[in-house]
XYZ file of N, CA and C in Angstrom:
270
model
N -81.665 -82.997 190.957
C -82.212 -84.237 190.461
C -81.833 -85.361 191.413
N -82.760 -86.217 191.731
C -82.522 -87.351 192.617
C -82.457 -88.606 191.768
N -81.391 -89.389 191.949
C -81.254 -90.649 191.230
C -81.961 -91.740 192.021
N -82.831 -92.516 191.395
C -83.530 -93.573 192.130
C -82.558 -94.581 192.730
N -82.952 -95.140 193.858
C -82.165 -96.193 194.490
C -82.156 -97.424 193.599
N -81.144 -98.240 193.727
C -81.066 -99.509 192.995
C -81.024 -100.643 194.008
N -81.717 -101.726 193.692
C -81.626 -102.896 194.550
C -80.399 -103.710 194.125
N -80.064 -104.814 194.830
C -78.866 -105.586 194.482
C -78.866 -106.129 193.059
N -80.028 -106.159 192.414
C -80.120 -106.677 191.051
C -80.139 -105.564 190.012
N -79.894 -104.322 190.457
C -79.830 -103.200 189.531
C -81.174 -102.606 189.157
N -82.242 -103.073 189.804
C -83.566 -102.514 189.509
C -83.741 -101.221 190.288
N -84.374 -100.257 189.658
C -84.626 -98.980 190.324
C -85.713 -99.101 191.377
N -85.685 -98.215 192.321
C -86.698 -98.198 193.360
C -87.246 -96.795 193.519
N -88.402 -96.687 194.105
C -88.991 -95.378 194.349
C -88.484 -94.831 195.672
N -88.241 -93.542 195.699
C -87.815 -92.891 196.932
C -89.066 -92.493 197.700
N -89.165 -92.977 198.942
C -90.334 -92.664 199.760
C -90.044 -91.567 200.772
N -88.764 -91.263 200.973
C -88.406 -90.232 201.937
C -86.907 -90.143 202.107
N -86.520 -89.391 203.134
C -85.111 -89.142 203.402
C -84.851 -89.228 204.894
N -83.697 -89.749 205.256
C -83.259 -89.811 206.644
C -82.140 -88.794 206.817
N -82.278 -87.906 207.797
C -81.252 -86.916 208.108
C -80.516 -87.384 209.352
N -79.187 -87.401 209.279
C -78.360 -87.714 210.448
C -77.518 -86.496 210.794
N -77.224 -86.342 212.080
C -76.463 -85.192 212.561
C -75.364 -85.660 213.513
N -74.240 -84.938 213.497
C -73.129 -85.201 214.419
C -72.605 -83.869 214.928
N -72.420 -83.762 216.233
C -71.812 -82.559 216.800
C -70.323 -82.573 216.517
N -69.760 -81.390 216.275
C -68.341 -81.261 215.954
C -67.665 -80.499 217.088
N -66.599 -81.096 217.651
C -65.869 -80.441 218.733
C -65.203 -79.169 218.235
N -65.110 -78.175 219.121
C -64.396 -76.941 218.776
C -62.979 -77.295 218.357
N -62.491 -76.658 217.288
C -61.150 -76.904 216.777
C -61.086 -78.006 215.734
N -62.158 -78.775 215.566
C -62.159 -79.858 214.578
C -63.086 -79.560 213.399
N -63.514 -78.304 213.276
C -64.450 -77.942 212.212
C -63.884 -78.201 210.823
N -62.589 -78.048 210.656
C -61.963 -78.209 209.339
C -61.281 -79.568 209.174
N -61.409 -80.453 210.147
C -60.727 -81.749 210.116
C -61.334 -82.653 209.045
N -60.552 -82.969 208.029
C -61.026 -83.825 206.939
C -60.914 -85.312 207.276
N -60.012 -85.673 208.192
C -59.799 -87.085 208.505
C -60.524 -87.524 209.785
N -61.218 -86.603 210.445
C -61.926 -86.944 211.681
C -63.173 -87.762 211.364
N -63.472 -88.703 212.233
C -64.734 -89.427 212.087
C -65.689 -88.887 213.152
N -66.943 -88.828 212.810
C -67.940 -88.270 213.712
C -69.023 -89.308 213.968
N -69.612 -89.253 215.161
C -70.702 -90.165 215.505
C -72.021 -89.514 215.117
N -72.657 -90.082 214.114
C -73.929 -89.546 213.629
C -75.094 -90.199 214.351
N -76.144 -89.409 214.565
C -77.391 -89.894 215.149
C -78.533 -89.551 214.206
N -79.553 -90.387 214.198
C -80.728 -90.082 213.389
C -81.404 -88.846 213.959
N -81.698 -87.890 213.090
C -82.306 -86.641 213.537
C -83.727 -86.462 213.022
N -83.998 -86.936 211.814
C -85.338 -86.744 211.243
C -85.549 -87.674 210.064
N -86.803 -88.020 209.832
C -87.214 -88.705 208.615
C -88.205 -87.782 207.924
N -87.941 -87.518 206.646
C -88.761 -86.583 205.880
C -89.418 -87.350 204.739
N -90.728 -87.240 204.614
C -91.448 -87.924 203.529
C -91.148 -87.253 202.200
N -91.089 -88.058 201.149
C -90.845 -87.532 199.808
C -92.007 -86.643 199.380
N -91.673 -85.592 198.653
C -92.651 -84.649 198.114
C -92.666 -84.772 196.596
N -93.641 -84.189 195.926
C -93.681 -84.253 194.462
C -92.418 -83.667 193.835
N -92.095 -84.131 192.621
C -90.927 -83.611 191.904
C -90.967 -82.094 191.870
N -89.805 -81.480 192.066
C -89.692 -80.032 192.019
C -89.963 -79.356 193.353
N -90.404 -80.116 194.353
C -90.691 -79.529 195.659
C -89.390 -79.159 196.363
N -89.456 -78.153 197.197
C -88.305 -77.718 197.989
C -88.462 -78.302 199.391
N -87.409 -78.953 199.872
C -87.425 -79.554 201.201
C -86.801 -78.587 202.194
N -87.332 -78.594 203.410
C -86.696 -77.833 204.471
C -86.903 -78.581 205.780
N -85.967 -78.384 206.683
C -86.012 -79.041 207.984
C -85.218 -78.175 208.942
N -85.683 -78.036 210.167
C -85.001 -77.242 211.182
C -84.459 -78.169 212.256
N -83.175 -78.026 212.562
C -82.539 -78.812 213.622
C -82.814 -78.111 214.945
N -83.817 -78.584 215.655
C -84.203 -77.948 216.916
C -83.233 -78.256 218.050
N -82.288 -79.188 217.813
C -81.298 -79.519 218.833
C -80.025 -78.698 218.728
N -79.899 -77.899 217.672
C -78.686 -77.093 217.479
C -78.670 -75.925 218.462
N -77.468 -75.598 218.938
C -77.285 -74.477 219.856
C -76.476 -73.388 219.162
N -76.695 -72.119 219.522
C -75.935 -71.023 218.905
C -74.425 -71.247 219.048
N -73.696 -71.070 217.953
C -72.244 -71.213 217.959
C -71.746 -72.639 217.816
N -72.630 -73.612 217.866
C -72.240 -75.017 217.749
C -72.159 -75.403 216.273
N -71.112 -76.143 215.913
C -70.996 -76.670 214.554
C -71.493 -78.103 214.548
N -72.328 -78.405 213.553
C -72.868 -79.754 213.414
C -72.720 -80.197 211.971
N -72.419 -81.476 211.787
C -72.348 -82.071 210.449
C -73.658 -82.789 210.174
N -74.075 -82.718 208.918
C -75.312 -83.363 208.492
C -75.038 -84.224 207.273
N -75.748 -85.339 207.171
C -75.740 -86.139 205.950
C -77.152 -86.692 205.764
N -77.474 -87.023 204.522
C -78.833 -87.440 204.181
C -78.782 -88.744 203.393
N -79.711 -89.635 203.691
C -79.880 -90.895 202.965
C -81.254 -90.883 202.308
N -81.356 -91.359 201.077
C -82.663 -91.607 200.461
C -83.182 -92.929 201.013
N -84.493 -93.023 201.187
C -85.132 -94.243 201.682
C -86.101 -94.772 200.633
N -86.119 -96.098 200.461
C -87.114 -96.676 199.557
C -88.372 -97.017 200.359
N -89.356 -97.584 199.710
C -90.630 -97.891 200.348
C -90.542 -98.866 201.502
N -89.463 -99.638 201.576
C -89.268 -100.592 202.674
C -88.380 -100.025 203.772
N -87.939 -98.766 203.617
C -87.081 -98.149 204.624
C -85.608 -98.420 204.427
N -85.236 -99.059 203.309
C -83.822 -99.309 203.024
C -83.136 -97.998 202.663
N -81.910 -97.830 203.159
C -81.144 -96.612 202.903
C -80.322 -96.725 201.631
N -80.219 -95.602 200.928
C -79.249 -95.494 199.850
C -77.920 -95.081 200.465
N -76.957 -94.721 199.645
C -75.672 -94.240 200.147
C -75.845 -92.853 200.753
N -75.013 -92.503 201.757
C -75.154 -91.177 202.362
C -74.646 -90.081 201.433
N -75.219 -88.904 201.592
C -74.693 -87.732 200.900
C -73.352 -87.374 201.539
N -72.524 -86.583 200.861
C -71.332 -86.070 201.538
C -71.783 -85.216 202.728
N -71.020 -85.219 203.818
C -71.419 -84.412 204.969
C -71.340 -82.918 204.660
N -72.242 -82.171 205.287
C -72.271 -80.716 205.171
C -72.239 -80.157 206.578
N -71.367 -79.173 206.825
C -71.253 -78.562 208.149
C -72.046 -77.262 208.198
N -72.639 -76.997 209.357
C -73.340 -75.734 209.590
C -73.065 -75.303 211.019
N -72.936 -73.988 211.209
C -72.714 -73.420 212.543
C -73.847 -72.474 212.868
């Protein structure tokens, strides 16, 4: 379930899409909880009807490389919601 974005006045907004950001993780820092990573915009995905399954392929990933991902919901004006917790993939 996706919670609608709220504007500064507490009004709900419609989600028009999602922004995916990616950060490369240095070898040996895969489990580092206190490390900060430099994220770059990787993709913008348009919102689909309720119940749709989203998928996206990171064409910049290399075999054996660990990358962190986080996602932001976007409203119709391109404003970002809060980021999702980061997820690592190798």
